[in-house]
């Protein structure tokens, strides 16, 4: 990724629409609504995270909003992402409901969670949500390169991100290249493989040699690949450790080793199989 796409401190990226997005986010997928989610978000904000990623389908937007308000941090200093659940029919109306649950006037990023029913039908409603000021930026998730191309043919406002499963084990090189060529930043969800990747012997060897945790190694790999990365944890110590990734770099040999763990063949698809 070109250096000019990063902010001066190297902790955020400038999107194609000019908005800035922090590179490190806390993901709250599968975190129950209530105290567990509120504590995770609060701990993340205390540890320096300034990007929280939720979704209508997660059912915990209200907890994210409460934690943000209780943190005392100014709203404009925290980047909030939520996602349109495509089992619903109207992205504009659902965005308004998300804002009510979050207790904010707008989100920073609103994403189509997956291309159920095809990649284009929801985009008109996403654009209306953007036009109404419900979201500063709009994007997609789980879109393959071909689906992005289909969407770009009909979009008046282009998506600026594509959030997909991405890690050394899911190193979708062709999809990353396609996104960058089309002006979309790639966001990496499940960068730790929901914990599976932490047990890999090569990841562990690099971590031990560098005096880092396996999670820090995987997150750092994503940052050095120019990705926005969304590790998830509900444990305070791990949330804090996962934020300590801007004070070291992996060597080119480390990166090559991690690149070699890919099991996707460098695909331009977002998923090996769909769930809808």
PDB file of N, CA and C in Angstrom, residues 5-86:
ATOM      1  N   UNK A   5      -1.313   6.883   1.468  1.00  0.00           N
ATOM      2  CA  UNK A   5      -2.652   6.533   1.913  1.00  0.00           C
ATOM      3  C   UNK A   5      -2.763   6.473   3.429  1.00  0.00           C
ATOM      4  N   UNK A   6      -1.629   6.558   4.130  1.00  0.00           N
ATOM      5  CA  UNK A   6      -1.623   6.516   5.584  1.00  0.00           C
ATOM      6  C   UNK A   6      -1.523   7.929   6.156  1.00  0.00           C
ATOM      7  N   UNK A   7      -2.069   8.097   7.348  1.00  0.00           N
ATOM      8  CA  UNK A   7      -1.889   9.352   8.055  1.00  0.00           C
ATOM      9  C   UNK A   7      -0.454   9.450   8.541  1.00  0.00           C
ATOM     10  N   UNK A   8      -0.059  10.634   8.984  1.00  0.00           N
ATOM     11  CA  UNK A   8       1.338  10.874   9.350  1.00  0.00           C
ATOM     12  C   UNK A   8       1.812   9.952  10.461  1.00  0.00           C
ATOM     13  N   UNK A   9       0.920   9.610  11.404  1.00  0.00           N
ATOM     14  CA  UNK A   9       1.340   8.745  12.507  1.00  0.00           C
ATOM     15  C   UNK A   9       1.317   7.269  12.159  1.00  0.00           C
ATOM     16  N   UNK A  10       0.862   6.928  10.950  1.00  0.00           N
ATOM     17  CA  UNK A  10       0.852   5.539  10.506  1.00  0.00           C
ATOM     18  C   UNK A  10      -0.194   4.668  11.150  1.00  0.00           C
ATOM     19  N   UNK A  11      -1.157   5.272  11.818  1.00  0.00           N
ATOM     20  CA  UNK A  11      -2.170   4.503  12.539  1.00  0.00           C
ATOM     21  C   UNK A  11      -3.548   4.558  11.888  1.00  0.00           C
ATOM     22  N   UNK A  12      -3.679   5.275  10.804  1.00  0.00           N
ATOM     23  CA  UNK A  12      -4.960   5.375  10.116  1.00  0.00           C
ATOM     24  C   UNK A  12      -4.712   5.455   8.620  1.00  0.00           C
ATOM     25  N   UNK A  13      -5.755   5.136   7.880  1.00  0.00           N
ATOM     26  CA  UNK A  13      -5.699   5.183   6.424  1.00  0.00           C
ATOM     27  C   UNK A  13      -6.691   6.219   5.917  1.00  0.00           C
ATOM     28  N   UNK A  14      -6.316   6.899   4.856  1.00  0.00           N
ATOM     29  CA  UNK A  14      -7.223   7.821   4.190  1.00  0.00           C
ATOM     30  C   UNK A  14      -7.976   7.041   3.113  1.00  0.00           C
ATOM     31  N   UNK A  15      -9.295   6.969   3.268  1.00  0.00           N
ATOM     32  CA  UNK A  15     -10.126   6.238   2.314  1.00  0.00           C
ATOM     33  C   UNK A  15     -10.289   7.033   1.028  1.00  0.00           C
ATOM     34  N   UNK A  16     -10.829   6.376   0.008  1.00  0.00           N
ATOM     35  CA  UNK A  16     -10.979   7.020  -1.298  1.00  0.00           C
ATOM     36  C   UNK A  16     -11.889   8.234  -1.248  1.00  0.00           C
ATOM     37  N   UNK A  17     -12.797   8.296  -0.257  1.00  0.00           N
ATOM     38  CA  UNK A  17     -13.690   9.445  -0.130  1.00  0.00           C
ATOM     39  C   UNK A  17     -13.107  10.550   0.744  1.00  0.00           C
ATOM     40  N   UNK A  18     -11.858  10.369   1.200  1.00  0.00           N
ATOM     41  CA  UNK A  18     -11.188  11.383   1.997  1.00  0.00           C
ATOM     42  C   UNK A  18     -11.313  11.207   3.493  1.00  0.00           C
ATOM     43  N   UNK A  19     -12.180  10.320   3.950  1.00  0.00           N
ATOM     44  CA  UNK A  19     -12.330  10.078   5.381  1.00  0.00           C
ATOM     45  C   UNK A  19     -11.195   9.196   5.895  1.00  0.00           C
ATOM     46  N   UNK A  20     -10.848   9.369   7.163  1.00  0.00           N
ATOM     47  CA  UNK A  20      -9.777   8.592   7.773  1.00  0.00           C
ATOM     48  C   UNK A  20     -10.345   7.466   8.619  1.00  0.00           C
ATOM     49  N   UNK A  21      -9.729   6.283   8.518  1.00  0.00           N
ATOM     50  CA  UNK A  21     -10.169   5.122   9.277  1.00  0.00           C
ATOM     51  C   UNK A  21      -8.987   4.540  10.050  1.00  0.00           C
ATOM     52  N   UNK A  22      -9.093   4.396  11.373  1.00  0.00           N
ATOM     53  CA  UNK A  22      -7.996   3.787  12.142  1.00  0.00           C
ATOM     54  C   UNK A  22      -7.719   2.357  11.672  1.00  0.00           C
ATOM     55  N   UNK A  23      -6.443   1.998  11.607  1.00  0.00           N
ATOM     56  CA  UNK A  23      -6.062   0.682  11.096  1.00  0.00           C
ATOM     57  C   UNK A  23      -6.404  -0.444  12.066  1.00  0.00           C
ATOM     58  N   UNK A  24      -6.425  -0.168  13.349  1.00  0.00           N
ATOM     59  CA  UNK A  24      -6.704  -1.195  14.354  1.00  0.00           C
ATOM     60  C   UNK A  24      -8.096  -0.981  14.927  1.00  0.00           C
ATOM     61  N   UNK A  25      -8.909  -2.036  14.904  1.00  0.00           N
ATOM     62  CA  UNK A  25     -10.271  -1.951  15.436  1.00  0.00           C
ATOM     63  C   UNK A  25     -10.528  -3.119  16.369  1.00  0.00           C
ATOM     64  N   UNK A  26     -11.458  -2.923  17.282  1.00  0.00           N
ATOM     65  CA  UNK A  26     -11.976  -4.031  18.077  1.00  0.00           C
ATOM     66  C   UNK A  26     -13.226  -4.553  17.385  1.00  0.00           C
ATOM     67  N   UNK A  27     -13.228  -5.837  17.057  1.00  0.00           N
ATOM     68  CA  UNK A  27     -14.427  -6.477  16.536  1.00  0.00           C
ATOM     69  C   UNK A  27     -15.234  -7.078  17.672  1.00  0.00           C
ATOM     70  N   UNK A  28     -16.569  -7.002  17.576  1.00  0.00           N
ATOM     71  CA  UNK A  28     -17.419  -7.515  18.658  1.00  0.00           C
ATOM     72  C   UNK A  28     -18.388  -8.594  18.148  1.00  0.00           C
ATOM     73  N   UNK A  29     -18.012  -9.290  17.092  1.00  0.00           N
ATOM     74  CA  UNK A  29     -18.790 -10.430  16.613  1.00  0.00           C
ATOM     75  C   UNK A  29     -18.897 -11.486  17.715  1.00  0.00           C
ATOM     76  N   UNK A  30     -20.092 -12.005  17.928  1.00  0.00           N
ATOM     77  CA  UNK A  30     -20.379 -13.055  18.913  1.00  0.00           C
ATOM     78  C   UNK A  30     -20.184 -12.615  20.364  1.00  0.00           C
ATOM     79  N   UNK A  31     -20.053 -11.315  20.609  1.00  0.00           N
ATOM     80  CA  UNK A  31     -19.981 -10.833  21.984  1.00  0.00           C
ATOM     81  C   UNK A  31     -21.399 -10.487  22.426  1.00  0.00           C
ATOM     82  N   UNK A  32     -21.918 -11.120  23.466  1.00  0.00           N
ATOM     83  CA  UNK A  32     -23.314 -10.894  23.858  1.00  0.00           C
ATOM     84  C   UNK A  32     -23.592  -9.445  24.235  1.00  0.00           C
ATOM     85  N   UNK A  33     -24.773  -8.982  23.876  1.00  0.00           N
ATOM     86  CA  UNK A  33     -25.212  -7.651  24.286  1.00  0.00           C
ATOM     87  C   UNK A  33     -25.265  -7.593  25.808  1.00  0.00           C
ATOM     88  N   UNK A  34     -24.789  -6.518  26.388  1.00  0.00           N
ATOM     89  CA  UNK A  34     -24.808  -6.381  27.838  1.00  0.00           C
ATOM     90  C   UNK A  34     -23.426  -6.142  28.398  1.00  0.00           C
ATOM     91  N   UNK A  35     -23.204  -6.480  29.661  1.00  0.00           N
ATOM     92  CA  UNK A  35     -21.952  -6.132  30.346  1.00  0.00           C
ATOM     93  C   UNK A  35     -20.696  -6.660  29.659  1.00  0.00           C
ATOM     94  N   UNK A  36     -20.738  -7.871  29.091  1.00  0.00           N
ATOM     95  CA  UNK A  36     -19.527  -8.419  28.474  1.00  0.00           C
ATOM     96  C   UNK A  36     -19.071  -7.557  27.307  1.00  0.00           C
ATOM     97  N   UNK A  37     -20.014  -7.149  26.464  1.00  0.00           N
ATOM     98  CA  UNK A  37     -19.670  -6.292  25.333  1.00  0.00           C
ATOM     99  C   UNK A  37     -19.247  -4.913  25.805  1.00  0.00           C
ATOM    100  N   UNK A  38     -19.965  -4.364  26.761  1.00  0.00           N
ATOM    101  CA  UNK A  38     -19.636  -3.027  27.263  1.00  0.00           C
ATOM    102  C   UNK A  38     -18.227  -2.996  27.847  1.00  0.00           C
ATOM    103  N   UNK A  39     -17.869  -4.025  28.622  1.00  0.00           N
ATOM    104  CA  UNK A  39     -16.536  -4.061  29.219  1.00  0.00           C
ATOM    105  C   UNK A  39     -15.454  -4.174  28.145  1.00  0.00           C
ATOM    106  N   UNK A  40     -15.680  -5.031  27.139  1.00  0.00           N
ATOM    107  CA  UNK A  40     -14.679  -5.202  26.084  1.00  0.00           C
ATOM    108  C   UNK A  40     -14.436  -3.884  25.355  1.00  0.00           C
ATOM    109  N   UNK A  41     -15.517  -3.182  25.020  1.00  0.00           N
ATOM    110  CA  UNK A  41     -15.372  -1.903  24.313  1.00  0.00           C
ATOM    111  C   UNK A  41     -14.696  -0.878  25.219  1.00  0.00           C
ATOM    112  N   UNK A  42     -15.085  -0.822  26.487  1.00  0.00           N
ATOM    113  CA  UNK A  42     -14.473   0.131  27.410  1.00  0.00           C
ATOM    114  C   UNK A  42     -12.979  -0.133  27.560  1.00  0.00           C
ATOM    115  N   UNK A  43     -12.607  -1.413  27.728  1.00  0.00           N
ATOM    116  CA  UNK A  43     -11.193  -1.750  27.860  1.00  0.00           C
ATOM    117  C   UNK A  43     -10.424  -1.382  26.596  1.00  0.00           C
ATOM    118  N   UNK A  44     -11.041  -1.620  25.448  1.00  0.00           N
ATOM    119  CA  UNK A  44     -10.371  -1.288  24.189  1.00  0.00           C
ATOM    120  C   UNK A  44     -10.127   0.221  24.085  1.00  0.00           C
ATOM    121  N   UNK A  45     -11.125   1.005  24.422  1.00  0.00           N
ATOM    122  CA  UNK A  45     -10.959   2.457  24.356  1.00  0.00           C
ATOM    123  C   UNK A  45      -9.895   2.928  25.343  1.00  0.00           C
ATOM    124  N   UNK A  46      -9.855   2.308  26.522  1.00  0.00           N
ATOM    125  CA  UNK A  46      -8.822   2.664  27.501  1.00  0.00           C
ATOM    126  C   UNK A  46      -7.428   2.282  27.001  1.00  0.00           C
ATOM    127  N   UNK A  47      -7.350   1.228  26.185  1.00  0.00           N
ATOM    128  CA  UNK A  47      -6.061   0.762  25.660  1.00  0.00           C
ATOM    129  C   UNK A  47      -5.624   1.532  24.421  1.00  0.00           C
ATOM    130  N   UNK A  48      -6.468   2.442  23.947  1.00  0.00           N
ATOM    131  CA  UNK A  48      -6.078   3.276  22.821  1.00  0.00           C
ATOM    132  C   UNK A  48      -6.753   2.976  21.504  1.00  0.00           C
ATOM    133  N   UNK A  49      -7.590   1.946  21.451  1.00  0.00           N
ATOM    134  CA  UNK A  49      -8.349   1.700  20.228  1.00  0.00           C
ATOM    135  C   UNK A  49      -9.254   2.910  19.968  1.00  0.00           C
ATOM    136  N   UNK A  50      -9.382   3.262  18.690  1.00  0.00           N
ATOM    137  CA  UNK A  50     -10.301   4.332  18.317  1.00  0.00           C
ATOM    138  C   UNK A  50     -11.195   3.908  17.148  1.00  0.00           C
ATOM    139  N   UNK A  51     -11.440   2.622  17.050  1.00  0.00           N
ATOM    140  CA  UNK A  51     -12.281   2.072  15.982  1.00  0.00           C
ATOM    141  C   UNK A  51     -12.982   0.835  16.557  1.00  0.00           C
ATOM    142  N   UNK A  52     -14.317   0.863  16.561  1.00  0.00           N
ATOM    143  CA  UNK A  52     -15.117  -0.262  17.047  1.00  0.00           C
ATOM    144  C   UNK A  52     -15.996  -0.738  15.896  1.00  0.00           C
ATOM    145  N   UNK A  53     -15.999  -2.051  15.660  1.00  0.00           N
ATOM    146  CA  UNK A  53     -16.727  -2.637  14.535  1.00  0.00           C
ATOM    147  C   UNK A  53     -17.849  -3.529  15.045  1.00  0.00           C
ATOM    148  N   UNK A  54     -19.100  -3.118  14.782  1.00  0.00           N
ATOM    149  CA  UNK A  54     -20.262  -3.903  15.168  1.00  0.00           C
ATOM    150  C   UNK A  54     -21.133  -4.148  13.944  1.00  0.00           C
ATOM    151  N   UNK A  55     -22.352  -4.671  14.150  1.00  0.00           N
ATOM    152  CA  UNK A  55     -23.252  -4.969  13.034  1.00  0.00           C
ATOM    153  C   UNK A  55     -24.654  -5.176  13.570  1.00  0.00           C
ATOM    154  N   UNK A  56     -25.632  -4.932  12.715  1.00  0.00           N
ATOM    155  CA  UNK A  56     -27.017  -5.198  13.086  1.00  0.00           C
ATOM    156  C   UNK A  56     -27.204  -6.665  13.465  1.00  0.00           C
ATOM    157  N   UNK A  57     -26.546  -7.556  12.722  1.00  0.00           N
ATOM    158  CA  UNK A  57     -26.692  -8.988  12.971  1.00  0.00           C
ATOM    159  C   UNK A  57     -26.066  -9.419  14.296  1.00  0.00           C
ATOM    160  N   UNK A  58     -25.148  -8.631  14.860  1.00  0.00           N
ATOM    161  CA  UNK A  58     -24.500  -9.006  16.109  1.00  0.00           C
ATOM    162  C   UNK A  58     -25.415  -8.815  17.312  1.00  0.00           C
ATOM    163  N   UNK A  59     -26.375  -7.912  17.185  1.00  0.00           N
ATOM    164  CA  UNK A  59     -27.307  -7.680  18.289  1.00  0.00           C
ATOM    165  C   UNK A  59     -26.716  -6.938  19.474  1.00  0.00           C
ATOM    166  N   UNK A  60     -25.567  -6.272  19.284  1.00  0.00           N
ATOM    167  CA  UNK A  60     -24.929  -5.613  20.433  1.00  0.00           C
ATOM    168  C   UNK A  60     -24.626  -4.135  20.178  1.00  0.00           C
ATOM    169  N   UNK A  61     -25.300  -3.533  19.219  1.00  0.00           N
ATOM    170  CA  UNK A  61     -25.062  -2.113  18.941  1.00  0.00           C
ATOM    171  C   UNK A  61     -25.332  -1.245  20.171  1.00  0.00           C
ATOM    172  N   UNK A  62     -26.384  -1.568  20.925  1.00  0.00           N
ATOM    173  CA  UNK A  62     -26.722  -0.758  22.102  1.00  0.00           C
ATOM    174  C   UNK A  62     -25.593  -0.786  23.128  1.00  0.00           C
ATOM    175  N   UNK A  63     -24.970  -1.935  23.308  1.00  0.00           N
ATOM    176  CA  UNK A  63     -23.857  -2.037  24.255  1.00  0.00           C
ATOM    177  C   UNK A  63     -22.656  -1.216  23.794  1.00  0.00           C
ATOM    178  N   UNK A  64     -22.389  -1.255  22.507  1.00  0.00           N
ATOM    179  CA  UNK A  64     -21.296  -0.435  21.974  1.00  0.00           C
ATOM    180  C   UNK A  64     -21.566   1.038  22.252  1.00  0.00           C
ATOM    181  N   UNK A  65     -22.802   1.466  22.016  1.00  0.00           N
ATOM    182  CA  UNK A  65     -23.152   2.861  22.263  1.00  0.00           C
ATOM    183  C   UNK A  65     -23.024   3.249  23.722  1.00  0.00           C
ATOM    184  N   UNK A  66     -23.477   2.372  24.620  1.00  0.00           N
ATOM    185  CA  UNK A  66     -23.363   2.676  26.052  1.00  0.00           C
ATOM    186  C   UNK A  66     -21.909   2.786  26.476  1.00  0.00           C
ATOM    187  N   UNK A  67     -21.080   1.866  25.997  1.00  0.00           N
ATOM    188  CA  UNK A  67     -19.667   1.896  26.369  1.00  0.00           C
ATOM    189  C   UNK A  67     -18.997   3.159  25.857  1.00  0.00           C
ATOM    190  N   UNK A  68     -19.351   3.575  24.655  1.00  0.00           N
ATOM    191  CA  UNK A  68     -18.779   4.795  24.102  1.00  0.00           C
ATOM    192  C   UNK A  68     -19.163   6.005  24.945  1.00  0.00           C
ATOM    193  N   UNK A  69     -20.434   6.099  25.305  1.00  0.00           N
ATOM    194  CA  UNK A  69     -20.876   7.241  26.119  1.00  0.00           C
ATOM    195  C   UNK A  69     -20.225   7.231  27.502  1.00  0.00           C
ATOM    196  N   UNK A  70     -20.123   6.046  28.091  1.00  0.00           N
ATOM    197  CA  UNK A  70     -19.550   5.942  29.433  1.00  0.00           C
ATOM    198  C   UNK A  70     -18.044   6.205  29.452  1.00  0.00           C
ATOM    199  N   UNK A  71     -17.394   6.070  28.291  1.00  0.00           N
ATOM    200  CA  UNK A  71     -15.935   6.215  28.234  1.00  0.00           C
ATOM    201  C   UNK A  71     -15.483   7.647  28.469  1.00  0.00           C
ATOM    202  N   UNK A  72     -16.356   8.606  28.174  1.00  0.00           N
ATOM    203  CA  UNK A  72     -15.971  10.001  28.286  1.00  0.00           C
ATOM    204  C   UNK A  72     -15.156  10.508  27.104  1.00  0.00           C
ATOM    205  N   UNK A  73     -14.878   9.640  26.132  1.00  0.00           N
ATOM    206  CA  UNK A  73     -14.137  10.045  24.935  1.00  0.00           C
ATOM    207  C   UNK A  73     -15.108  10.715  23.965  1.00  0.00           C
ATOM    208  N   UNK A  74     -14.679  11.783  23.356  1.00  0.00           N
ATOM    209  CA  UNK A  74     -15.545  12.515  22.432  1.00  0.00           C
ATOM    210  C   UNK A  74     -15.968  11.631  21.273  1.00  0.00           C
ATOM    211  N   UNK A  75     -17.219  11.749  20.883  1.00  0.00           N
ATOM    212  CA  UNK A  75     -17.745  10.920  19.788  1.00  0.00           C
ATOM    213  C   UNK A  75     -16.887  11.038  18.533  1.00  0.00           C
ATOM    214  N   UNK A  76     -16.454  12.257  18.211  1.00  0.00           N
ATOM    215  CA  UNK A  76     -15.712  12.448  16.963  1.00  0.00           C
ATOM    216  C   UNK A  76     -14.332  11.809  16.993  1.00  0.00           C
ATOM    217  N   UNK A  77     -13.900  11.352  18.156  1.00  0.00           N
ATOM    218  CA  UNK A  77     -12.588  10.722  18.264  1.00  0.00           C
ATOM    219  C   UNK A  77     -12.637   9.202  18.126  1.00  0.00           C
ATOM    220  N   UNK A  78     -13.823   8.631  17.970  1.00  0.00           N
ATOM    221  CA  UNK A  78     -13.966   7.172  17.849  1.00  0.00           C
ATOM    222  C   UNK A  78     -14.694   6.849  16.547  1.00  0.00           C
ATOM    223  N   UNK A  79     -14.096   5.989  15.753  1.00  0.00           N
ATOM    224  CA  UNK A  79     -14.652   5.560  14.471  1.00  0.00           C
ATOM    225  C   UNK A  79     -15.571   4.367  14.719  1.00  0.00           C
ATOM    226  N   UNK A  80     -16.838   4.502  14.346  1.00  0.00           N
ATOM    227  CA  UNK A  80     -17.817   3.444  14.568  1.00  0.00           C
ATOM    228  C   UNK A  80     -18.274   2.874  13.229  1.00  0.00           C
ATOM    229  N   UNK A  81     -18.181   1.557  13.106  1.00  0.00           N
ATOM    230  CA  UNK A  81     -18.677   0.838  11.938  1.00  0.00           C
ATOM    231  C   UNK A  81     -19.851  -0.033  12.347  1.00  0.00           C
ATOM    232  N   UNK A  82     -20.909  -0.026  11.548  1.00  0.00           N
ATOM    233  CA  UNK A  82     -21.941  -1.046  11.665  1.00  0.00           C
ATOM    234  C   UNK A  82     -22.281  -1.547  10.271  1.00  0.00           C
ATOM    235  N   UNK A  83     -23.061  -2.635  10.227  1.00  0.00           N
ATOM    236  CA  UNK A  83     -23.303  -3.310   8.958  1.00  0.00           C
ATOM    237  C   UNK A  83     -24.784  -3.580   8.764  1.00  0.00           C
ATOM    238  N   UNK A  84     -25.227  -3.404   7.516  1.00  0.00           N
ATOM    239  CA  UNK A  84     -26.603  -3.695   7.139  1.00  0.00           C
ATOM    240  C   UNK A  84     -26.806  -5.203   7.037  1.00  0.00           C
ATOM    241  N   UNK A  85     -27.827  -5.694   7.722  1.00  0.00           N
ATOM    242  CA  UNK A  85     -28.181  -7.114   7.648  1.00  0.00           C
ATOM    243  C   UNK A  85     -29.037  -7.328   6.399  1.00  0.00           C
ATOM    244  N   UNK A  86     -28.533  -8.062   5.399  1.00  0.00           N
ATOM    245  CA  UNK A  86     -29.241  -8.157   4.118  1.00  0.00           C
ATOM    246  C   UNK A  86     -30.473  -9.050   4.132  1.00  0.00           C
TER     247      UNK A  86
END
